[in-house]
mmCIF file of C-alpha atoms (C1' of nucleotides) in Angstrom:
data_model
loop_
_atom_site.group_PDB
_atom_site.id
_atom_site.type_symbol
_atom_site.label_atom_id
_atom_site.label_comp_id
_atom_site.label_asym_id
_atom_site.label_seq_id
_atom_site.Cartn_x
_atom_site.Cartn_y
_atom_site.Cartn_z
ATOM 1 C CA MET V 24 24.454 39.583 24.321
ATOM 2 C CA PRO V 25 23.011 36.046 24.243
ATOM 3 C CA GLU V 26 24.319 33.460 21.796
ATOM 4 C CA ALA V 27 22.025 32.152 19.085
ATOM 5 C CA THR V 28 20.207 29.141 20.529
ATOM 6 C CA THR V 29 20.878 25.751 18.996
ATOM 7 C CA GLN V 30 17.130 25.405 18.440
ATOM 8 C CA MET V 31 17.174 28.116 15.821
ATOM 9 C CA PRO V 32 17.747 26.643 12.342
ATOM 10 C CA ARG V 33 19.694 28.552 9.792
ATOM 11 C CA ALA V 34 17.607 30.698 7.474
ATOM 12 C CA ASP V 35 18.414 28.675 4.355
ATOM 13 C CA ALA V 36 17.605 25.430 6.151
ATOM 14 C CA ARG V 37 14.211 26.752 7.125
ATOM 15 C CA ARG V 38 13.543 27.960 3.598
ATOM 16 C CA ASN V 39 14.556 24.635 2.096
ATOM 17 C CA ARG V 40 12.388 22.702 4.495
ATOM 18 C CA ASP V 41 9.373 24.817 3.650
ATOM 19 C CA ALA V 42 10.029 24.470 -0.075
ATOM 20 C CA LEU V 43 10.294 20.694 0.269
ATOM 21 C CA VAL V 44 6.999 20.364 2.125
ATOM 22 C CA ALA V 45 5.255 22.657 -0.354
ATOM 23 C CA ALA V 46 6.620 20.731 -3.329
ATOM 24 C CA ALA V 47 5.741 17.392 -1.746
ATOM 25 C CA ALA V 48 2.175 18.541 -1.074
ATOM 26 C CA ILE V 49 1.652 19.385 -4.730
ATOM 27 C CA LEU V 50 3.322 16.250 -6.077
ATOM 28 C CA PHE V 51 1.548 13.869 -3.715
ATOM 29 C CA ALA V 52 -1.769 15.458 -4.634
ATOM 30 C CA GLN V 53 -1.026 14.822 -8.302
ATOM 31 C CA GLN V 54 0.754 11.502 -8.304
ATOM 32 C CA GLY V 55 0.173 9.991 -4.890
ATOM 33 C CA GLU V 56 2.603 7.337 -3.747
ATOM 34 C CA ALA V 57 4.233 7.286 -7.174
ATOM 35 C CA THR V 58 6.037 10.481 -6.183
ATOM 36 C CA THR V 59 9.772 9.889 -5.906
ATOM 37 C CA PHE V 60 12.199 11.544 -3.539
ATOM 38 C CA GLU V 61 14.041 12.760 -6.594
ATOM 39 C CA ASP V 62 10.893 14.475 -7.898
ATOM 40 C CA VAL V 63 10.393 16.271 -4.624
ATOM 41 C CA ALA V 64 13.970 17.489 -4.401
ATOM 42 C CA ARG V 65 13.958 18.701 -7.990
ATOM 43 C CA ALA V 66 10.601 20.468 -7.653
ATOM 44 C CA ALA V 67 11.835 22.170 -4.498
ATOM 45 C CA GLY V 68 15.027 23.189 -6.258
ATOM 46 C CA VAL V 69 17.383 21.493 -3.792
ATOM 47 C CA GLY V 70 19.780 18.561 -3.915
ATOM 48 C CA LYS V 71 18.744 15.069 -2.921
ATOM 49 C CA GLY V 72 20.993 15.187 0.112
ATOM 50 C CA THR V 73 19.086 18.146 1.473
ATOM 51 C CA LEU V 74 15.832 16.256 1.297
ATOM 52 C CA TYR V 75 17.414 13.372 3.222
ATOM 53 C CA ARG V 76 18.841 15.733 5.783
ATOM 54 C CA HIS V 77 15.426 17.169 6.585
ATOM 55 C CA PHE V 78 13.424 13.964 6.182
ATOM 56 C CA PRO V 79 15.462 10.826 6.762
ATOM 57 C CA THR V 80 12.607 8.557 5.674
ATOM 58 C CA ARG V 81 9.536 8.789 3.526
ATOM 59 C CA ASP V 82 7.417 8.569 6.661
ATOM 60 C CA HIS V 83 9.031 11.707 8.061
ATOM 61 C CA LEU V 84 8.038 13.594 4.933
ATOM 62 C CA VAL V 85 4.489 12.258 4.955
ATOM 63 C CA ALA V 86 4.223 13.094 8.646
ATOM 64 C CA ALA V 87 5.181 16.701 7.911
ATOM 65 C CA LEU V 88 2.569 16.817 5.154
ATOM 66 C CA VAL V 89 -0.323 15.674 7.285
ATOM 67 C CA GLN V 90 0.742 17.513 10.423
ATOM 68 C CA ILE V 91 -1.224 20.639 9.580
ATOM 69 C CA ARG V 92 -4.519 18.870 9.107
ATOM 70 C CA PHE V 93 -3.939 16.733 12.154
ATOM 71 C CA ASP V 94 -3.461 19.875 14.203
ATOM 72 C CA GLU V 95 -6.784 21.170 12.896
ATOM 73 C CA LEU V 96 -8.446 17.897 13.797
ATOM 74 C CA THR V 97 -6.936 18.064 17.267
ATOM 75 C CA ARG V 98 -8.497 21.473 17.824
ATOM 76 C CA ARG V 99 -11.777 20.164 16.449
ATOM 77 C CA ALA V 100 -11.745 17.340 18.988
ATOM 78 C CA ASP V 101 -11.299 19.900 21.738
ATOM 79 C CA GLU V 102 -14.315 21.857 20.537
ATOM 80 C CA LEU V 103 -16.423 18.721 20.409
ATOM 81 C CA ASN V 104 -15.400 17.769 23.922
ATOM 82 C CA ASP V 105 -17.857 20.409 25.102
ATOM 83 C CA SER V 106 -20.744 18.608 23.437
ATOM 84 C CA ASP V 107 -23.437 17.056 25.597
ATOM 85 C CA ASP V 108 -23.927 14.242 23.080
ATOM 86 C CA PRO V 109 -20.539 12.515 22.912
ATOM 87 C CA GLY V 110 -21.835 9.724 20.667
ATOM 88 C CA SER V 111 -22.782 12.160 17.917
ATOM 89 C CA ALA V 112 -19.599 14.111 18.554
ATOM 90 C CA VAL V 113 -17.526 11.003 17.806
ATOM 91 C CA ASP V 114 -19.525 10.480 14.606
ATOM 92 C CA ALA V 115 -18.984 14.061 13.529
ATOM 93 C CA TRP V 116 -15.285 13.996 14.263
ATOM 94 C CA LEU V 117 -14.727 10.718 12.423
ATOM 95 C CA ARG V 118 -16.518 12.087 9.378
ATOM 96 C CA GLU V 119 -14.054 14.945 9.297
ATOM 97 C CA PHE V 120 -11.118 12.629 9.889
ATOM 98 C CA ASP V 121 -12.313 10.391 7.069
ATOM 99 C CA GLN V 122 -12.100 13.305 4.689
ATOM 100 C CA TYR V 123 -8.706 14.730 5.590
ATOM 101 C CA PRO V 124 -6.557 12.854 3.094
ATOM 102 C CA VAL V 125 -8.804 13.206 0.077
ATOM 103 C CA ARG V 126 -6.400 15.519 -1.680
ATOM 104 C CA SER V 127 -3.388 13.281 -1.290
ATOM 105 C CA ARG V 128 -3.885 10.048 -3.141
ATOM 106 C CA GLY V 129 -2.261 7.108 -1.467
ATOM 107 C CA LEU V 130 -1.310 8.944 1.701
ATOM 108 C CA ARG V 131 -4.358 7.464 3.309
ATOM 109 C CA SER V 132 -2.966 3.951 3.483
ATOM 110 C CA THR V 133 0.463 5.210 4.522
ATOM 111 C CA VAL V 134 -1.136 6.968 7.454
ATOM 112 C CA GLY V 135 -3.270 3.926 8.193
ATOM 113 C CA ILE V 136 -0.193 1.759 8.500
ATOM 114 C CA GLY V 137 1.930 4.324 10.333
ATOM 115 C CA LEU V 138 -0.733 5.124 12.923
ATOM 116 C CA ALA V 139 -0.312 1.846 14.730
ATOM 117 C CA ASP V 140 3.439 1.666 14.318
ATOM 118 C CA ARG V 141 4.754 2.865 17.677
ATOM 119 C CA GLY V 142 7.689 5.212 17.350
ATOM 120 C CA SER V 143 7.160 5.897 13.658
ATOM 121 C CA ALA V 144 7.214 9.483 12.477
ATOM 122 C CA ILE V 145 3.542 9.272 11.614
ATOM 123 C CA ALA V 146 2.556 7.787 14.946
ATOM 124 C CA THR V 147 4.398 10.651 16.643
ATOM 125 C CA ALA V 148 2.637 13.223 14.493
ATOM 126 C CA CYS V 149 -0.682 11.700 15.516
ATOM 127 C CA LEU V 150 -0.073 11.641 19.256
ATOM 128 C CA PRO V 151 -1.819 14.883 20.264
ATOM 129 C CA MET V 152 -4.753 14.110 18.002
ATOM 130 C CA LYS V 153 -5.054 10.627 19.443
ATOM 131 C CA ARG V 154 -5.001 11.969 22.976
ATOM 132 C CA ARG V 155 -7.724 14.533 22.359
ATOM 133 C CA PHE V 156 -9.980 12.376 20.249
ATOM 134 C CA GLY V 157 -9.333 9.560 22.713
ATOM 135 C CA GLN V 158 -10.962 11.648 25.422
ATOM 136 C CA LEU V 159 -13.991 12.182 23.246
ATOM 137 C CA LEU V 160 -14.203 8.477 22.492
ATOM 138 C CA GLU V 161 -13.920 7.477 26.133
ATOM 139 C CA ARG V 162 -16.648 9.908 27.088
ATOM 140 C CA ALA V 163 -18.941 8.363 24.481
ATOM 141 C CA GLN V 164 -18.089 4.901 25.723
ATOM 142 C CA SER V 165 -18.673 5.817 29.376
ATOM 143 C CA ALA V 166 -21.988 7.349 28.403
ATOM 144 C CA GLY V 167 -22.976 3.976 26.959
ATOM 145 C CA ALA V 168 -23.259 5.293 23.422
ATOM 146 C CA LEU V 169 -20.467 3.222 21.864
ATOM 147 C CA ARG V 170 -19.046 -0.235 22.313
ATOM 148 C CA THR V 171 -16.107 -0.365 24.653
ATOM 149 C CA ASP V 172 -14.009 -3.049 23.007
ATOM 150 C CA ILE V 173 -12.370 -0.726 20.496
ATOM 151 C CA ASP V 174 -9.579 1.681 21.325
ATOM 152 C CA VAL V 175 -8.525 4.929 19.660
ATOM 153 C CA THR V 176 -5.653 3.543 17.652
ATOM 154 C CA GLU V 177 -7.689 0.675 16.265
ATOM 155 C CA LEU V 178 -10.528 2.961 15.335
ATOM 156 C CA LEU V 179 -8.378 5.557 13.607
ATOM 157 C CA THR V 180 -6.462 2.862 11.772
ATOM 158 C CA VAL V 181 -9.618 1.329 10.393
ATOM 159 C CA VAL V 182 -11.098 4.616 9.256
ATOM 160 C CA ALA V 183 -7.778 5.629 7.687
ATOM 161 C CA SER V 184 -7.776 2.268 5.893
ATOM 162 C CA LEU V 185 -11.161 2.744 4.248
ATOM 163 C CA PRO V 186 -10.635 2.420 0.502
ATOM 164 C CA GLU V 187 -10.270 5.533 -1.609
ATOM 165 C CA THR V 188 -12.433 4.031 -4.299
ATOM 166 C CA PHE V 189 -16.198 4.341 -3.855
ATOM 167 C CA ARG V 190 -16.193 7.928 -2.700
ATOM 168 C CA ASP V 191 -19.063 10.247 -3.430
ATOM 169 C CA PRO V 192 -18.358 13.624 -5.089
ATOM 170 C CA GLU V 193 -17.736 15.193 -1.676
ATOM 171 C CA GLY V 194 -15.151 12.520 -0.899
ATOM 172 C CA ARG V 195 -17.233 10.700 1.688
ATOM 173 C CA SER V 196 -16.973 6.956 2.029
ATOM 174 C CA PRO V 197 -20.297 5.092 1.983
ATOM 175 C CA PHE V 198 -18.674 2.706 4.403
ATOM 176 C CA LEU V 199 -18.080 5.106 7.187
ATOM 177 C CA ASP V 200 -21.781 4.842 7.976
ATOM 178 C CA VAL V 201 -21.467 1.101 8.306
ATOM 179 C CA VAL V 202 -18.578 1.481 10.719
ATOM 180 C CA LEU V 203 -20.339 4.142 12.761
ATOM 181 C CA ARG V 204 -23.463 2.012 13.059
ATOM 182 C CA GLY V 205 -21.382 -0.971 14.025
ATOM 183 C CA LEU V 206 -19.743 1.039 16.762
ATOM 184 C CA ARG V 207 -22.969 1.771 18.569
ATOM 185 C CA ALA V 208 -23.464 0.008 21.871
ATOM 186 C CA MET D 15 -3.687 -38.150 -35.951
ATOM 187 C CA PRO D 16 -4.714 -34.787 -34.425
ATOM 188 C CA GLU D 17 -2.223 -31.965 -34.096
ATOM 189 C CA ALA D 18 -1.317 -30.724 -30.655
ATOM 190 C CA THR D 19 -3.805 -27.999 -29.746
ATOM 191 C CA THR D 20 -2.536 -24.449 -29.307
ATOM 192 C CA GLN D 21 -4.087 -24.431 -25.820
ATOM 193 C CA MET D 22 -1.603 -26.998 -24.594
ATOM 194 C CA PRO D 23 1.459 -25.292 -23.113
ATOM 195 C CA ARG D 24 4.848 -26.827 -23.520
ATOM 196 C CA ALA D 25 5.950 -29.033 -20.651
ATOM 197 C CA ASP D 26 8.806 -26.764 -19.577
ATOM 198 C CA ALA D 27 6.518 -23.716 -19.665
ATOM 199 C CA ARG D 28 4.073 -25.446 -17.370
ATOM 200 C CA ARG D 29 6.861 -26.518 -15.018
ATOM 201 C CA ASN D 30 8.297 -23.011 -14.887
ATOM 202 C CA ARG D 31 4.937 -21.460 -14.197
ATOM 203 C CA ASP D 32 4.323 -23.824 -11.299
ATOM 204 C CA ALA D 33 7.790 -23.204 -9.896
ATOM 205 C CA LEU D 34 7.235 -19.445 -10.077
ATOM 206 C CA VAL D 35 3.932 -19.573 -8.234
ATOM 207 C CA ALA D 36 5.379 -21.892 -5.592
ATOM 208 C CA ALA D 37 8.404 -19.655 -5.077
ATOM 209 C CA ALA D 38 6.245 -16.532 -4.966
ATOM 210 C CA ALA D 39 3.962 -18.089 -2.347
ATOM 211 C CA ILE D 40 6.902 -18.760 -0.039
ATOM 212 C CA LEU D 41 8.562 -15.392 -0.583
ATOM 213 C CA PHE D 42 5.382 -13.368 -0.161
ATOM 214 C CA ALA D 43 4.631 -15.235 3.029
ATOM 215 C CA GLN D 44 8.064 -14.305 4.359
ATOM 216 C CA GLN D 45 8.612 -10.816 3.039
ATOM 217 C CA GLY D 46 5.250 -9.584 1.830
ATOM 218 C CA GLU D 47 5.241 -6.770 -0.678
ATOM 219 C CA ALA D 48 8.988 -6.315 -0.265
ATOM 220 C CA THR D 49 9.438 -9.362 -2.492
ATOM 221 C CA THR D 50 11.084 -8.383 -5.768
ATOM 222 C CA PHE D 51 10.489 -9.915 -9.164
ATOM 223 C CA GLU D 52 14.166 -10.735 -9.206
ATOM 224 C CA ASP D 53 13.834 -12.699 -5.944
ATOM 225 C CA VAL D 54 10.978 -14.736 -7.342
ATOM 226 C CA ALA D 55 12.759 -15.591 -10.579
ATOM 227 C CA ARG D 56 15.932 -16.573 -8.757
ATOM 228 C CA ALA D 57 14.108 -18.698 -6.175
ATOM 229 C CA ALA D 58 12.241 -20.453 -8.981
ATOM 230 C CA GLY D 59 15.504 -21.014 -10.840
ATOM 231 C CA VAL D 60 14.444 -19.240 -14.031
ATOM 232 C CA GLY D 61 15.460 -16.080 -15.835
ATOM 233 C CA LYS D 62 13.714 -12.771 -15.266
ATOM 234 C CA GLY D 63 12.320 -12.848 -18.783
ATOM 235 C CA THR D 64 10.478 -16.056 -18.039
ATOM 236 C CA LEU D 65 8.739 -14.500 -15.072
ATOM 237 C CA TYR D 66 7.647 -11.595 -17.251
ATOM 238 C CA ARG D 67 6.432 -13.946 -19.953
ATOM 239 C CA HIS D 68 4.133 -15.767 -17.543
ATOM 240 C CA PHE D 69 3.102 -12.792 -15.441
ATOM 241 C CA PRO D 70 3.335 -9.490 -17.301
ATOM 242 C CA THR D 71 2.543 -7.480 -14.172
ATOM 243 C CA ARG D 72 2.814 -7.902 -10.459
ATOM 244 C CA ASP D 73 -0.971 -8.105 -10.287
ATOM 245 C CA HIS D 74 -0.981 -11.130 -12.563
ATOM 246 C CA LEU D 75 1.350 -12.920 -10.188
ATOM 247 C CA VAL D 76 -0.643 -11.986 -7.116
ATOM 248 C CA ALA D 77 -3.824 -13.063 -8.869
ATOM 249 C CA ALA D 78 -2.318 -16.493 -9.517
ATOM 250 C CA LEU D 79 -1.308 -16.720 -5.858
ATOM 251 C CA VAL D 80 -4.722 -16.044 -4.441
ATOM 252 C CA GLN D 81 -6.658 -17.947 -7.095
ATOM 253 C CA ILE D 82 -6.630 -21.228 -5.174
ATOM 254 C CA ARG D 83 -8.123 -19.780 -2.018
ATOM 255 C CA PHE D 84 -10.622 -17.771 -3.989
ATOM 256 C CA ASP D 85 -11.804 -20.973 -5.641
ATOM 257 C CA GLU D 86 -12.260 -22.517 -2.202
ATOM 258 C CA LEU D 87 -14.229 -19.499 -1.082
ATOM 259 C CA THR D 88 -16.397 -19.721 -4.185
ATOM 260 C CA ARG D 89 -17.324 -23.300 -3.338
ATOM 261 C CA ARG D 90 -17.964 -22.257 0.244
ATOM 262 C CA ALA D 91 -20.410 -19.595 -0.948
ATOM 263 C CA ASP D 92 -22.248 -22.278 -2.907
ATOM 264 C CA GLU D 93 -22.574 -24.443 0.180
ATOM 265 C CA LEU D 94 -23.865 -21.535 2.204
ATOM 266 C CA ASN D 95 -26.433 -20.705 -0.446
ATOM 267 C CA ASP D 96 -28.447 -23.647 0.881
ATOM 268 C CA SER D 97 -28.676 -22.048 4.305
ATOM 269 C CA ASP D 98 -32.088 -20.924 5.580
ATOM 270 C CA ASP D 99 -30.495 -18.030 7.459
ATOM 271 C CA PRO D 100 -28.797 -15.958 4.757
ATOM 272 C CA GLY D 101 -27.847 -13.179 7.183
ATOM 273 C CA SER D 102 -25.725 -15.536 9.277
ATOM 274 C CA ALA D 103 -24.426 -17.183 6.139
ATOM 275 C CA VAL D 104 -23.046 -13.841 4.950
ATOM 276 C CA ASP D 105 -21.407 -13.339 8.339
ATOM 277 C CA ALA D 106 -19.839 -16.781 8.246
ATOM 278 C CA TRP D 107 -18.575 -16.374 4.714
ATOM 279 C CA LEU D 108 -17.065 -12.945 5.397
ATOM 280 C CA ARG D 109 -15.248 -14.322 8.419
ATOM 281 C CA GLU D 110 -13.604 -16.881 6.207
ATOM 282 C CA PHE D 111 -12.850 -14.325 3.537
ATOM 283 C CA ASP D 112 -11.305 -12.046 6.160
ATOM 284 C CA GLN D 113 -8.840 -14.773 7.035
ATOM 285 C CA TYR D 114 -7.717 -15.875 3.582
ATOM 286 C CA PRO D 115 -4.677 -13.668 3.152
ATOM 287 C CA VAL D 116 -3.236 -14.058 6.631
ATOM 288 C CA ARG D 117 -0.262 -15.999 5.393
ATOM 289 C CA SER D 118 0.733 -13.467 2.772
ATOM 290 C CA ARG D 119 1.704 -10.196 4.363
ATOM 291 C CA GLY D 120 0.810 -7.219 2.280
ATOM 292 C CA LEU D 121 -1.213 -9.121 -0.292
ATOM 293 C CA ARG D 122 -4.305 -8.061 1.529
ATOM 294 C CA SER D 123 -4.106 -4.446 0.457
ATOM 295 C CA THR D 124 -3.090 -5.402 -3.079
ATOM 296 C CA VAL D 125 -6.212 -7.494 -3.345
ATOM 297 C CA GLY D 126 -8.268 -4.756 -1.732
ATOM 298 C CA ILE D 127 -7.173 -2.290 -4.376
ATOM 299 C CA GLY D 128 -7.380 -4.733 -7.302
ATOM 300 C CA LEU D 129 -10.861 -5.954 -6.445
ATOM 301 C CA ALA D 130 -12.550 -2.771 -7.557
ATOM 302 C CA ASP D 131 -10.282 -2.165 -10.529
ATOM 303 C CA ARG D 132 -12.332 -3.437 -13.473
ATOM 304 C CA GLY D 133 -10.293 -5.444 -15.922
ATOM 305 C CA SER D 134 -7.343 -5.922 -13.588
ATOM 306 C CA ALA D 135 -5.919 -9.417 -13.208
ATOM 307 C CA ILE D 136 -7.100 -9.545 -9.623
ATOM 308 C CA ALA D 137 -10.611 -8.377 -10.445
ATOM 309 C CA THR D 138 -10.798 -11.121 -13.059
ATOM 310 C CA ALA D 139 -9.593 -13.746 -10.590
ATOM 311 C CA CYS D 140 -12.343 -12.647 -8.212
ATOM 312 C CA LEU D 141 -15.213 -12.738 -10.695
ATOM 313 C CA PRO D 142 -16.635 -16.211 -9.919
ATOM 314 C CA MET D 143 -16.296 -15.607 -6.200
ATOM 315 C CA LYS D 144 -18.041 -12.273 -6.501
ATOM 316 C CA ARG D 145 -20.883 -13.818 -8.458
ATOM 317 C CA ARG D 146 -21.506 -16.609 -5.969
ATOM 318 C CA PHE D 147 -21.085 -14.567 -2.821
ATOM 319 C CA GLY D 148 -23.164 -11.870 -4.491
ATOM 320 C CA GLN D 149 -26.080 -14.270 -4.647
ATOM 321 C CA LEU D 150 -25.723 -14.969 -0.963
ATOM 322 C CA LEU D 151 -25.569 -11.274 -0.186
ATOM 323 C CA GLU D 152 -28.642 -10.478 -2.251
ATOM 324 C CA ARG D 153 -30.614 -13.219 -0.575
ATOM 325 C CA ALA D 154 -29.726 -11.783 2.829
ATOM 326 C CA GLN D 155 -30.711 -8.320 1.642
ATOM 327 C CA SER D 156 -34.028 -9.519 0.187
ATOM 328 C CA ALA D 157 -34.738 -11.321 3.438
ATOM 329 C CA GLY D 158 -34.362 -7.978 5.205
ATOM 330 C CA ALA D 159 -31.368 -9.109 7.224
ATOM 331 C CA LEU D 160 -28.846 -6.656 5.782
ATOM 332 C CA ARG D 161 -28.867 -3.108 4.526
ATOM 333 C CA THR D 162 -29.355 -2.833 0.812
ATOM 334 C CA ASP D 163 -27.149 0.144 0.037
ATOM 335 C CA ILE D 164 -23.910 -1.835 -0.169
ATOM 336 C CA ASP D 165 -22.923 -3.983 -3.110
ATOM 337 C CA VAL D 166 -20.625 -6.991 -3.333
ATOM 338 C CA THR D 167 -17.581 -5.197 -4.643
ATOM 339 C CA GLU D 168 -17.759 -2.474 -2.031
ATOM 340 C CA LEU D 169 -18.193 -4.978 0.747
ATOM 341 C CA LEU D 170 -15.339 -7.234 -0.326
ATOM 342 C CA THR D 171 -13.077 -4.243 -0.846
ATOM 343 C CA VAL D 172 -13.682 -2.964 2.648
ATOM 344 C CA VAL D 173 -13.136 -6.313 4.319
ATOM 345 C CA ALA D 174 -9.989 -6.882 2.260
ATOM 346 C CA SER D 175 -8.811 -3.441 3.380
ATOM 347 C CA LEU D 176 -9.108 -4.166 7.090
ATOM 348 C CA PRO D 177 -5.674 -3.573 8.614
ATOM 349 C CA GLU D 178 -3.368 -6.508 9.208
ATOM 350 C CA THR D 179 -2.338 -5.091 12.546
ATOM 351 C CA PHE D 180 -4.626 -5.811 15.484
ATOM 352 C CA ARG D 181 -5.242 -9.445 14.676
ATOM 353 C CA ASP D 182 -5.860 -12.000 17.378
ATOM 354 C CA PRO D 183 -3.744 -15.179 17.437
ATOM 355 C CA GLU D 184 -6.135 -16.862 15.031
ATOM 356 C CA GLY D 185 -5.731 -13.983 12.585
ATOM 357 C CA ARG D 186 -9.204 -12.558 13.091
ATOM 358 C CA SER D 187 -9.751 -8.831 12.919
ATOM 359 C CA PRO D 188 -11.616 -7.320 15.879
ATOM 360 C CA PHE D 189 -13.097 -4.939 13.389
ATOM 361 C CA LEU D 190 -14.926 -7.425 11.297
ATOM 362 C CA ASP D 191 -17.527 -7.597 14.062
ATOM 363 C CA VAL D 192 -18.033 -3.860 13.837
ATOM 364 C CA VAL D 193 -18.557 -4.086 10.090
ATOM 365 C CA LEU D 194 -20.922 -7.032 10.381
ATOM 366 C CA ARG D 195 -23.003 -5.253 12.988
ATOM 367 C CA GLY D 196 -23.068 -2.130 10.904
ATOM 368 C CA LEU D 197 -24.348 -4.119 7.949
ATOM 369 C CA ARG D 198 -27.484 -5.299 9.704
ATOM 370 C CA ALA D 199 -30.710 -3.793 8.510
ATOM 371 C "C1'" DA S 25 25.835 23.850 10.009
ATOM 372 C "C1'" DC S 26 24.117 23.040 5.908
ATOM 373 C "C1'" DC S 27 24.122 22.178 0.802
ATOM 374 C "C1'" DT S 28 25.425 19.836 -3.520
ATOM 375 C "C1'" DG S 29 25.682 16.389 -6.865
ATOM 376 C "C1'" DA S 30 28.503 12.559 -8.209
ATOM 377 C "C1'" DA S 31 28.689 7.706 -7.208
ATOM 378 C "C1'" DC S 32 27.018 3.283 -6.046
ATOM 379 C "C1'" DA S 33 23.535 -0.293 -5.556
ATOM 380 C "C1'" DC S 34 19.422 -2.376 -6.551
ATOM 381 C "C1'" DC S 35 15.677 -3.581 -9.215
ATOM 382 C "C1'" DG S 36 12.061 -3.116 -12.981
ATOM 383 C "C1'" DT S 37 11.750 -3.858 -17.844
ATOM 384 C "C1'" DT S 38 13.205 -4.980 -22.504
ATOM 385 C "C1'" DC S 39 15.141 -7.652 -26.039
ATOM 386 C "C1'" DA S 40 18.679 -9.968 -29.067
ATOM 387 C "C1'" DA S 41 20.375 -14.360 -29.121
ATOM 388 C "C1'" DG S 42 19.800 -18.912 -28.174
ATOM 389 C "C1'" DT S 43 17.237 -23.984 -27.951
ATOM 390 C "C1'" DA I 13 7.334 -21.552 -28.574
ATOM 391 C "C1'" DC I 14 9.839 -20.662 -24.936
ATOM 392 C "C1'" DC I 15 14.073 -19.482 -22.214
ATOM 393 C "C1'" DT I 16 18.180 -16.781 -20.922
ATOM 394 C "C1'" DG I 17 20.781 -13.124 -19.176
ATOM 395 C "C1'" DA I 18 22.985 -8.944 -20.647
ATOM 396 C "C1'" DA I 19 21.743 -4.161 -21.083
ATOM 397 C "C1'" DC I 20 19.418 -0.014 -20.005
ATOM 398 C "C1'" DA I 21 16.831 3.145 -17.075
ATOM 399 C "C1'" DC I 22 15.350 4.839 -12.939
ATOM 400 C "C1'" DC I 23 15.549 5.787 -8.302
ATOM 401 C "C1'" DG I 24 16.932 5.157 -3.277
ATOM 402 C "C1'" DT I 25 20.831 6.156 -0.412
ATOM 403 C "C1'" DT I 26 25.418 7.697 0.847
ATOM 404 C "C1'" DC I 27 29.157 10.765 1.213
ATOM 405 C "C1'" DA I 28 33.303 13.612 -0.052
ATOM 406 C "C1'" DA I 29 33.801 18.145 -1.204
ATOM 407 C "C1'" DG I 30 32.197 22.535 -0.944
ATOM 408 C "C1'" DT I 31 30.154 27.284 1.415
#
DNA sequence: ACCTGAACACCGTTCAAGT
DNA sequence: ACCTGAACACCGTTCAAGT
């Protein structure tokens, strides 16, 4: 009979982690960056220490929150890699990326800062997405559709830094168009 | 003999205010947004209450800090209003604006957020600058050099929101070029 | 191995007492 | 009119004691 692997977390640990992420998602959506660690722990019904055990820093918690959407965006980049118009594919993908944090006020700038911070929890969470979208971007650049003096990290950081004010009812930034036009070769 | 006018602050009040702004400038340059109100009061050699009396909110203090450079930029916009190439004048002015907060880490995003927040201390501090640069912008738009679907506040907010990472040694953002290109009609 | 909550530190904010 | 610093509240962070 094999021993339980060390990879397998205890059932209560798993439950607590899920409750914390769920609570954080709701609170961040409501209050944005004003959300305190204490709020999250209380809403999840666990002690503060438990929150710290699962997420040693605020960035770790935010990373867990955005992970799901980033995974979706990674898959989306893969789909678009089949496109025969990589320039438009980059546009389309960035429009989706621009919209991802609409429901979590303030997270946008946190992600914008974390993206470029090598080794940070957020940067780690973004790695697969950066790799896949990076391929798409390079294809568009090789095809001569986009300027070549901008790399993936810079581009994602700028789009993630677009202000949350001035959004239309669908959450789109009027400025994304300016950036996309400016990117064209 | 005329009475002292109520506009005239007491000498010690004036001295304290100056000391607070000077201390804040140094501390923000060193530590950015991590600077605490307590730090500022201590470095200026005054009590916490005095800081609160002069600057009821953090935004009021930041507004005082950036006021000097904003006044410079306002004058610069006036100079450029004589230009016969308003499109290039807008470019030149935005390049200078992009550089203003380089010495104060973190202030950039504070200003970016405050700019669009009607009635905020920062928005008020920006009013003259917005008016003068707005004239320049409108001239460039009327001349057909720039797209007309972006207004002053949006434009300044976006440039002020450009990430502080990815700056060249002179503090220029590689992304300002992208924005400027995207702005062209 | 994981959870809890008390305990400590730090800082924002207020305000009674001073000059 | 303005200044001071003590006092309070809130929250981030740690950790000894539990299961």
